[in-house]
């Protein structure tokens, strides 16, 4: 199979690329780059006016299989991811059963290899059943294909278990991803704590519930000398704590999601459950602090936290509705619109945040767009403007607070291992 991408604007800071070039793909690899390539290919992508990125990589999503296929499954989730420009995604273990052992990890990896439209890297749980009490068998999970461990969806409440998780995971080279939420403060909350939560009569989740645990986990990282990765940061304080920690030379990493730099708690007005997510959408000052932390390198990557839910789990009273946003199909356009088009970061930086850094974090760098690299490629039209409609999502989860918002940047083609996995024109 030969694919020739003609005259696209390639952006790949890992190879110092920011120029118009042709890219020839043969048998899954980038064979040649340069202008005026004239090889006879099976498929020619006329990419004039389009941008070409190393394939986007999502280090945090939920595919719901096994056990909650009514929300999403590996086939539908990876199809949605491919539409979002992702060539590889790492899925969280809060499935049913929880991915806390080698059998479930293997099941996910095998199923994805069979029917996936993207590469899928399973994340195993930190504790058995993600119950927070007994460490899972990390070595077996690693052998089965796990790339990291996390109890995402829940915090590891015991500092002692978290410390042991860091120490144990190090033996297997598995990064620990921490969902930070101090439950005595956050319990029963369903929206950011503040004027809005009071006026809506809902129990709030204070920013400090997140920050206390961020502080605890970076202190544990410092004490043990073992890096921790903080999931989905959403507040001024989390950004500040992580910035200070990094400035002191302590190794930690963190991520945020498009909704935390694009939207605020105001989206919840009118009891819009599609804006209910954990951690909750915050105040505008938090949103701006997240953007500042993206700009200054405090935040290492943008992840989707794609969390599809069935409409019956969203069309209910706000406090009972499920937490989560279906994120694959708006991630690139939200990042482009709110970060790049608005002049806050460069296109190169966006590629680092959504492709290079998450790939490196997962130990899965492919070499970007250089000759010889694995052909995982995303082709986008940054000038295309669309009004989001969750009902048009490929994902089973139509739950998005971006419905009705105008975003720029459409994924045109996604290529994984040299094969087309998404083509917008079809
Ligand atoms: O909003 C969220 N949804 N936050 C989480 O931590 C878990 C996720 C889910 O699994 O639905
Ligand atoms: Zn998550």
Short mmCIF file of C-alpha atoms and ligand atoms in Angstrom, two decimals:
data_model
loop_
_atom_site.label_atom_id
_atom_site.label_comp_id
_atom_site.label_asym_id
_atom_site.label_seq_id
_atom_site.Cartn_x
_atom_site.Cartn_y
_atom_site.Cartn_z
CA UNK A 1 0.00 0.00 0.00
CA UNK A 2 1.41 3.35 -1.08
CA UNK A 3 -0.06 6.66 0.02
CA UNK A 4 1.28 9.97 -1.24
CA UNK A 5 0.41 13.12 0.72
CA UNK A 6 0.95 16.02 -1.67
CA UNK A 7 1.92 19.56 -0.66
CA UNK A 8 0.73 19.49 2.95
CA UNK A 9 2.14 21.83 5.59
CA UNK A 10 4.04 19.43 7.84
CA UNK A 11 4.50 20.44 11.48
CA UNK A 12 6.73 18.21 13.58
CA UNK A 13 8.99 19.96 16.08
CA UNK A 14 10.69 16.67 16.96
CA UNK A 15 12.24 16.74 13.48
CA UNK A 16 12.43 20.51 13.08
CA UNK A 17 9.73 20.39 10.39
CA UNK A 18 7.49 23.36 9.66
CA UNK A 19 7.21 23.46 5.89
CA UNK A 20 5.25 22.42 2.86
CA UNK A 21 6.33 18.98 1.70
CA UNK A 22 5.15 15.75 0.11
CA UNK A 23 5.19 12.59 2.21
CA UNK A 24 5.36 9.13 0.66
CA UNK A 25 4.18 6.20 2.74
CA UNK A 26 5.02 2.65 1.74
CA UNK A 27 4.15 -0.47 3.74
CA UNK A 28 3.37 1.36 6.93
CA UNK A 29 6.48 3.56 6.99
CA UNK A 30 7.40 7.03 5.85
CA UNK A 31 9.57 6.28 2.85
CA UNK A 32 10.40 9.72 1.51
CA UNK A 33 9.70 13.42 2.10
CA UNK A 34 10.41 16.45 -0.08
CA UNK A 35 8.72 18.48 -2.75
CA UNK A 36 7.67 17.24 -6.17
CA UNK A 37 7.52 13.51 -5.38
CA UNK A 38 6.03 11.74 -8.39
CA UNK A 39 5.67 8.11 -7.37
CA UNK A 40 2.62 6.21 -8.56
CA UNK A 41 0.65 5.61 -5.35
CA UNK A 42 -2.49 3.65 -4.50
CA UNK A 43 -3.88 6.80 -2.97
CA UNK A 44 -2.96 10.46 -3.38
CA UNK A 45 -4.04 12.92 -0.72
CA UNK A 46 -4.09 16.44 -2.17
CA UNK A 47 -3.08 18.29 0.97
CA UNK A 48 -2.57 21.78 -0.39
CA UNK A 49 -3.87 24.15 2.28
CA UNK A 50 -3.95 21.36 4.85
CA UNK A 51 -1.64 20.66 7.80
CA UNK A 52 0.09 17.36 8.45
CA UNK A 53 0.95 16.34 12.01
CA UNK A 54 2.51 13.28 13.61
CA UNK A 55 -0.55 11.25 14.68
CA UNK A 56 -2.31 12.60 17.75
CA UNK A 57 -1.91 10.51 20.89
CA UNK A 58 -4.39 10.52 23.78
CA UNK A 59 -2.90 9.41 27.08
CA UNK A 60 -6.26 9.32 28.91
CA UNK A 61 -9.61 8.07 27.70
CA UNK A 62 -12.38 5.65 28.62
CA UNK A 63 -13.45 2.96 26.14
CA UNK A 64 -15.92 1.21 28.52
CA UNK A 65 -15.20 -2.30 27.25
CA UNK A 66 -15.44 -4.77 28.89
CA UNK A 67 -18.74 -4.38 30.68
CA UNK A 68 -20.27 -1.08 29.72
CA UNK A 69 -20.63 -1.47 25.98
CA UNK A 70 -23.95 0.39 26.09
CA UNK A 71 -21.85 3.55 26.73
CA UNK A 72 -19.05 2.77 24.25
CA UNK A 73 -17.02 -0.18 23.03
CA UNK A 74 -13.55 -0.57 21.61
CA UNK A 75 -14.80 -0.52 18.00
CA UNK A 76 -16.98 2.59 18.40
CA UNK A 77 -14.53 4.38 20.70
CA UNK A 78 -11.52 3.92 18.44
CA UNK A 79 -13.63 4.94 15.42
CA UNK A 80 -14.49 8.17 17.23
CA UNK A 81 -10.83 8.59 18.16
CA UNK A 82 -9.76 8.16 14.54
CA UNK A 83 -12.31 10.80 13.54
CA UNK A 84 -10.72 13.04 16.14
CA UNK A 85 -7.31 12.55 14.52
CA UNK A 86 -5.94 10.15 17.11
CA UNK A 87 -3.67 7.34 15.98
CA UNK A 88 -3.06 5.94 19.47
CA UNK A 89 -5.00 6.14 22.72
CA UNK A 90 -4.46 4.90 26.26
CA UNK A 91 -7.62 3.70 27.99
CA UNK A 92 -8.36 3.85 31.69
CA UNK A 93 -9.09 0.68 33.67
CA UNK A 94 -12.48 1.64 35.21
CA UNK A 95 -14.28 -0.98 33.14
CA UNK A 96 -16.40 -3.83 34.49
CA UNK A 97 -14.52 -5.88 35.53
CA UNK A 98 -11.82 -3.37 36.37
CA UNK A 99 -8.63 -3.85 34.33
CA UNK A 100 -6.68 -4.87 37.41
CA UNK A 101 -5.12 -8.09 36.08
CA UNK A 102 -3.36 -9.48 33.04
CA UNK A 103 -6.46 -11.22 31.64
CA UNK A 104 -8.47 -8.01 31.27
CA UNK A 105 -5.47 -6.09 29.91
CA UNK A 106 -4.92 -8.84 27.35
CA UNK A 107 -8.59 -8.86 26.43
CA UNK A 108 -8.52 -5.11 25.71
CA UNK A 109 -5.27 -5.31 23.73
CA UNK A 110 -6.49 -8.29 21.67
CA UNK A 111 -9.91 -6.79 20.99
CA UNK A 112 -8.31 -3.52 19.90
CA UNK A 113 -5.92 -5.34 17.58
CA UNK A 114 -8.91 -7.13 16.07
CA UNK A 115 -11.35 -4.25 15.60
CA UNK A 116 -9.64 -1.01 16.61
CA UNK A 117 -9.26 2.01 14.33
CA UNK A 118 -6.36 3.28 16.45
CA UNK A 119 -3.57 1.76 18.44
CA UNK A 120 -4.85 1.11 21.97
CA UNK A 121 -2.62 1.05 25.02
CA UNK A 122 -4.41 -0.27 28.11
CA UNK A 123 -3.79 1.29 31.50
CA UNK A 124 -4.04 -1.09 34.46
CA UNK A 125 -5.41 -0.16 37.85
CA UNK A 126 -3.19 0.80 40.79
CA UNK A 127 -5.22 -1.19 43.29
CA UNK A 128 -7.35 -4.30 42.92
CA UNK A 129 -10.83 -3.29 41.82
CA UNK A 130 -9.58 0.32 42.09
CA UNK A 131 -10.77 -0.02 45.66
CA UNK A 132 -7.73 1.69 47.11
CA UNK A 133 -6.64 -1.03 49.50
CA UNK A 134 -4.49 -3.70 47.82
CA UNK A 135 -1.98 -3.11 45.04
CA UNK A 136 -2.76 -4.80 41.71
CA UNK A 137 -0.28 -7.20 40.07
CA UNK A 138 1.59 -4.59 38.06
CA UNK A 139 4.23 -6.93 36.67
CA UNK A 140 1.69 -9.29 35.11
CA UNK A 141 -0.26 -6.35 33.71
CA UNK A 142 2.88 -4.87 32.19
CA UNK A 143 3.66 -8.22 30.53
CA UNK A 144 0.13 -8.28 29.14
CA UNK A 145 0.60 -4.84 27.58
CA UNK A 146 -0.29 -2.23 30.23
CA UNK A 147 1.56 1.06 29.71
CA UNK A 148 0.74 2.77 33.03
CA UNK A 149 -1.37 2.35 36.16
CA UNK A 150 -4.18 4.51 37.50
CA UNK A 151 -7.31 4.28 39.64
CA UNK A 152 -8.78 7.11 37.54
CA UNK A 153 -12.35 7.92 38.39
CA UNK A 154 -11.39 7.53 42.03
CA UNK A 155 -8.52 8.81 44.13
CA UNK A 156 -6.12 6.52 45.96
CA UNK A 157 -7.25 7.72 49.35
CA UNK A 158 -4.45 6.26 51.44
CA UNK A 159 -1.15 8.13 51.21
CA UNK A 160 0.59 4.94 52.31
CA UNK A 161 -0.90 2.93 49.42
CA UNK A 162 0.04 5.71 47.02
CA UNK A 163 3.59 5.72 48.29
CA UNK A 164 3.80 1.95 47.89
CA UNK A 165 2.24 2.19 44.42
CA UNK A 166 5.00 4.58 43.34
CA UNK A 167 7.70 2.33 44.74
CA UNK A 168 6.20 -0.88 43.29
CA UNK A 169 5.45 0.60 39.85
CA UNK A 170 9.05 1.76 39.49
CA UNK A 171 10.24 -1.84 39.37
CA UNK A 172 8.16 -2.34 36.23
CA UNK A 173 8.74 1.06 34.64
CA UNK A 174 5.02 1.85 34.78
CA UNK A 175 4.08 5.50 35.28
CA UNK A 176 1.47 6.16 37.97
CA UNK A 177 -1.38 8.46 36.91
CA UNK A 178 -3.12 10.04 39.87
CA UNK A 179 -6.76 11.13 39.94
CA UNK A 180 -6.59 13.82 42.62
CA UNK A 181 -9.67 14.25 44.74
CA UNK A 182 -9.82 14.47 48.51
CA UNK A 183 -13.11 12.68 49.15
CA UNK A 184 -14.03 14.15 52.53
CA UNK A 185 -14.17 17.51 50.74
CA UNK A 186 -15.51 16.36 47.37
CA UNK A 187 -18.09 13.74 48.40
CA UNK A 188 -21.58 14.25 46.96
CA UNK A 189 -20.50 17.37 45.09
CA UNK A 190 -21.57 17.71 41.50
CA UNK A 191 -20.35 21.13 40.37
CA UNK A 192 -17.56 23.57 41.20
CA UNK A 193 -18.09 25.12 44.64
CA UNK A 194 -18.96 28.79 44.47
CA UNK A 195 -21.75 31.27 43.88
CA UNK A 196 -23.17 29.13 41.07
CA UNK A 197 -23.32 25.92 43.12
CA UNK A 198 -25.14 27.82 45.86
CA UNK A 199 -27.57 29.47 43.48
CA UNK A 200 -28.34 26.14 41.81
CA UNK A 201 -28.78 24.46 45.19
CA UNK A 202 -26.11 21.87 44.46
CA UNK A 203 -23.33 20.70 46.73
CA UNK A 204 -20.07 22.03 45.39
CA UNK A 205 -16.65 20.47 44.91
CA UNK A 206 -14.07 22.96 46.17
CA UNK A 207 -10.87 23.55 44.22
CA UNK A 208 -8.94 22.62 47.36
CA UNK A 209 -10.29 19.05 47.15
CA UNK A 210 -8.16 18.62 44.04
CA UNK A 211 -5.22 20.65 45.26
CA UNK A 212 -4.74 18.86 48.60
CA UNK A 213 -4.23 15.59 46.77
CA UNK A 214 -2.02 17.15 44.09
CA UNK A 215 0.15 18.50 46.91
CA UNK A 216 0.19 15.13 48.65
CA UNK A 217 1.18 13.24 45.53
CA UNK A 218 3.95 15.60 44.44
CA UNK A 219 5.32 15.42 47.99
CA UNK A 220 5.27 11.63 47.76
CA UNK A 221 7.06 11.89 44.40
CA UNK A 222 9.68 14.12 45.98
CA UNK A 223 10.08 11.89 49.02
CA UNK A 224 10.37 8.66 47.05
CA UNK A 225 12.27 10.19 44.14
CA UNK A 226 9.72 8.56 41.81
CA UNK A 227 7.77 10.66 39.33
CA UNK A 228 4.00 10.87 39.48
CA UNK A 229 1.68 12.00 36.69
CA UNK A 230 -1.25 14.14 37.80
CA UNK A 231 -4.41 13.60 35.75
CA UNK A 232 -6.76 16.30 34.45
CA UNK A 233 -5.70 19.37 36.42
CA UNK A 234 -8.35 22.08 36.54
CA UNK A 235 -7.45 24.77 39.09
CA UNK A 236 -5.17 27.75 39.73
CA UNK A 237 -3.75 25.98 42.77
CA UNK A 238 -2.98 22.67 41.06
CA UNK A 239 -1.07 24.52 38.34
CA UNK A 240 0.83 26.53 40.96
CA UNK A 241 1.75 23.50 43.07
CA UNK A 242 3.01 21.57 40.05
CA UNK A 243 4.92 24.59 38.70
CA UNK A 244 6.62 25.13 42.07
CA UNK A 245 7.43 21.43 42.33
CA UNK A 246 9.00 21.33 38.87
CA UNK A 247 10.93 24.52 39.60
CA UNK A 248 12.47 22.80 42.60
CA UNK A 249 13.76 20.08 40.30
CA UNK A 250 11.33 17.38 41.40
CA UNK A 251 10.23 15.11 38.55
CA UNK A 252 6.47 15.21 38.06
CA UNK A 253 4.26 15.50 34.99
CA UNK A 254 0.67 16.49 34.45
CA UNK A 255 -2.12 16.83 31.93
CA UNK A 256 -5.26 18.85 31.37
CA UNK A 257 -8.24 18.43 29.04
CA UNK A 258 -9.74 20.73 26.39
CA UNK A 259 -12.80 21.48 28.52
CA UNK A 260 -10.67 23.00 31.29
CA UNK A 261 -9.08 25.60 29.02
CA UNK A 262 -12.17 26.19 26.84
CA UNK A 263 -15.14 26.25 29.19
CA UNK A 264 -16.21 27.28 32.67
CA UNK A 265 -18.78 26.24 35.26
CA UNK A 266 -21.21 28.61 33.54
CA UNK A 267 -21.89 25.77 31.08
CA UNK A 268 -23.74 24.00 33.91
CA UNK A 269 -26.36 26.77 34.09
CA UNK A 270 -29.82 25.49 33.28
CA UNK A 271 -28.75 22.18 34.84
CA UNK A 272 -26.92 21.12 31.69
CA UNK A 273 -25.71 17.67 32.66
CA UNK A 274 -23.53 17.44 29.54
CA UNK A 275 -21.28 19.92 31.34
CA UNK A 276 -21.05 17.72 34.43
CA UNK A 277 -17.57 16.23 34.68
CA UNK A 278 -15.10 15.32 37.38
CA UNK A 279 -13.11 17.39 38.19
CA UNK A 280 -15.83 19.94 37.48
CA UNK A 281 -15.60 22.85 35.07
CA UNK A 282 -14.25 25.70 37.16
CA UNK A 283 -14.20 29.50 37.28
CA UNK A 284 -12.75 31.64 34.51
CA UNK A 285 -9.73 32.44 36.67
CA UNK A 286 -8.98 28.71 36.79
CA UNK A 287 -9.41 28.37 33.03
CA UNK A 288 -6.94 31.22 32.49
CA UNK A 289 -4.46 29.69 34.93
CA UNK A 290 -4.65 26.39 33.04
CA UNK A 291 -3.87 28.24 29.81
CA UNK A 292 -0.93 30.00 31.50
CA UNK A 293 0.33 26.62 32.74
CA UNK A 294 0.08 25.20 29.22
CA UNK A 295 2.06 28.15 27.90
CA UNK A 296 4.88 27.96 30.44
CA UNK A 297 5.36 24.19 30.25
CA UNK A 298 3.88 23.33 33.64
CA UNK A 299 1.31 21.19 31.80
CA UNK A 300 2.99 18.48 29.73
CA UNK A 301 0.12 17.22 27.66
CA UNK A 302 -3.48 17.63 26.61
CA UNK A 303 -5.62 14.51 26.98
CA UNK A 304 -9.29 14.05 26.14
CA UNK A 305 -10.56 12.18 29.23
CA UNK A 306 -13.11 10.94 26.68
CA UNK A 307 -15.86 9.71 29.02
CA UNK A 308 -18.89 8.57 27.02
CA UNK A 309 -22.18 7.95 28.82
CA UNK A 310 -25.60 6.76 27.77
CA UNK A 311 -28.20 9.51 27.41
CA UNK A 312 -30.29 7.92 30.16
CA UNK A 313 -27.38 8.60 32.54
CA UNK A 314 -27.36 12.28 31.56
CA UNK A 315 -31.10 13.00 31.15
CA UNK A 316 -31.72 12.99 34.88
CA UNK A 317 -31.41 15.37 37.83
CA UNK A 318 -28.01 17.10 37.87
CA UNK A 319 -26.83 15.56 41.14
CA UNK A 320 -27.57 12.03 39.90
CA UNK A 321 -26.18 12.46 36.38
CA UNK A 322 -22.95 10.70 35.37
CA UNK A 323 -19.71 12.64 35.24
CA UNK A 324 -17.96 12.90 31.92
CA UNK A 325 -17.60 14.44 28.49
CA UNK A 326 -17.37 12.61 25.17
CA UNK A 327 -14.13 14.21 24.07
CA UNK A 328 -12.45 12.57 21.08
CA UNK A 329 -14.31 14.45 18.40
CA UNK A 330 -13.76 17.98 19.71
CA UNK A 331 -10.27 17.78 21.23
CA UNK A 332 -8.23 18.95 18.26
CA UNK A 333 -10.64 21.71 17.23
CA UNK A 334 -11.01 22.95 20.83
CA UNK A 335 -7.23 23.03 21.28
CA UNK A 336 -6.71 24.76 17.96
CA UNK A 337 -9.51 27.29 18.53
CA UNK A 338 -8.85 28.19 22.16
CA UNK A 339 -5.06 27.90 22.22
CA UNK A 340 -3.55 28.39 18.76
CA UNK A 341 -6.03 30.47 16.81
CA UNK A 342 -6.41 32.76 19.82
CA UNK A 343 -2.64 33.34 19.71
CA UNK A 344 -1.76 31.71 23.02
CA UNK A 345 0.50 28.93 21.75
CA UNK A 346 2.12 27.95 18.47
CA UNK A 347 1.06 25.07 16.27
CA UNK A 348 4.33 23.33 17.15
CA UNK A 349 3.49 23.54 20.83
CA UNK A 350 0.05 22.06 20.18
CA UNK A 351 1.67 19.14 18.35
CA UNK A 352 3.99 18.61 21.32
CA UNK A 353 1.05 18.65 23.75
CA UNK A 354 -1.23 16.36 21.75
CA UNK A 355 1.20 14.00 20.04
CA UNK A 356 4.89 14.03 20.95
CA UNK A 357 4.70 14.44 24.72
CA UNK A 358 1.91 11.91 25.38
CA UNK A 359 3.65 9.39 23.09
CA UNK A 360 6.92 9.84 24.98
CA UNK A 361 5.12 9.61 28.33
CA UNK A 362 3.58 6.27 27.29
CA UNK A 363 6.95 5.04 25.99
CA UNK A 364 5.52 4.88 22.46
CA UNK A 365 7.27 7.53 20.39
CA UNK A 366 7.07 6.63 16.70
CA UNK A 367 9.64 9.04 15.28
CA UNK A 368 7.22 11.71 14.05
CA UNK A 369 7.32 12.56 10.36
CA UNK A 370 10.90 11.57 9.64
CA UNK A 371 11.88 9.11 6.94
CA UNK A 372 11.79 5.59 8.33
CA UNK A 373 9.25 6.39 11.03
CA UNK A 374 6.03 4.46 11.48
CA UNK A 375 3.38 6.23 9.39
CA UNK A 376 0.99 7.47 12.08
CA UNK A 377 -0.23 10.75 10.63
CA UNK A 378 -3.07 13.24 11.08
CA UNK A 379 -4.06 15.60 8.25
CA UNK A 380 -6.21 18.59 9.22
CA UNK A 381 -7.90 21.59 7.70
CA UNK A 382 -7.37 24.35 10.23
CA UNK A 383 -9.52 26.84 8.34
CA UNK A 384 -12.63 24.73 8.41
CA UNK A 385 -15.15 26.07 10.95
CA UNK A 386 -17.95 23.92 12.32
CA UNK A 387 -20.70 24.20 14.88
CA UNK A 388 -20.47 21.19 17.18
CA UNK A 389 -23.45 18.88 17.44
CA UNK A 390 -22.96 15.96 19.82
CA UNK A 391 -25.74 14.06 18.08
CA UNK A 392 -23.46 13.76 15.05
CA UNK A 393 -20.68 12.09 17.01
CA UNK A 394 -19.43 8.67 15.92
CA UNK A 395 -18.93 7.83 19.60
CA UNK A 396 -21.90 6.23 21.32
CA UNK A 397 -21.51 9.00 23.89
CA UNK A 398 -23.24 12.13 22.61
CA UNK A 399 -22.55 13.93 25.90
CA UNK A 400 -20.74 17.15 25.11
CA UNK A 401 -21.01 20.70 26.43
CA UNK A 402 -19.51 21.91 23.13
CA UNK A 403 -22.79 21.45 21.26
CA UNK A 404 -23.65 24.77 19.61
CA UNK A 405 -20.08 26.11 19.86
CA UNK A 406 -18.20 27.12 16.75
CA UNK A 407 -14.78 25.50 16.54
CA UNK A 408 -12.11 25.72 13.86
CA UNK A 409 -10.02 22.83 12.63
CA UNK A 410 -11.34 19.62 11.08
CA UNK A 411 -9.54 16.33 10.86
CA UNK A 412 -9.50 15.29 7.18
CA UNK A 413 -7.52 12.05 7.26
CA UNK A 414 -6.08 9.81 9.95
CA UNK A 415 -3.44 7.26 9.04
CA UNK A 416 -2.28 4.46 11.36
CA UNK A 417 0.62 2.21 10.36
CA UNK A 418 0.29 3.54 6.83
CA UNK A 419 -3.44 2.67 6.60
CA UNK A 420 -6.27 5.14 6.33
CA UNK A 421 -8.50 4.90 9.41
CA UNK A 422 -10.55 8.05 8.82
CA UNK A 423 -11.39 9.99 5.70
CA UNK A 424 -13.66 13.00 6.16
CA UNK A 425 -14.58 13.16 2.51
CA UNK A 426 -16.24 9.74 2.58
O1 LIG B 1 -15.83 12.94 34.52
C1 LIG B 1 -15.23 11.90 34.70
N1 LIG B 1 -15.64 10.75 34.09
N2 LIG B 1 -14.19 11.87 35.55
C2 LIG B 1 -13.61 10.74 35.91
O2 LIG B 1 -12.67 10.79 36.67
C3 LIG B 1 -14.12 9.43 35.43
C4 LIG B 1 -14.84 9.59 34.14
C5 LIG B 1 -15.65 8.38 33.78
O3 LIG B 1 -15.14 7.27 33.83
O4 LIG B 1 -16.82 8.55 33.38
ZN1 LIG B 2 -10.66 9.80 33.21
#
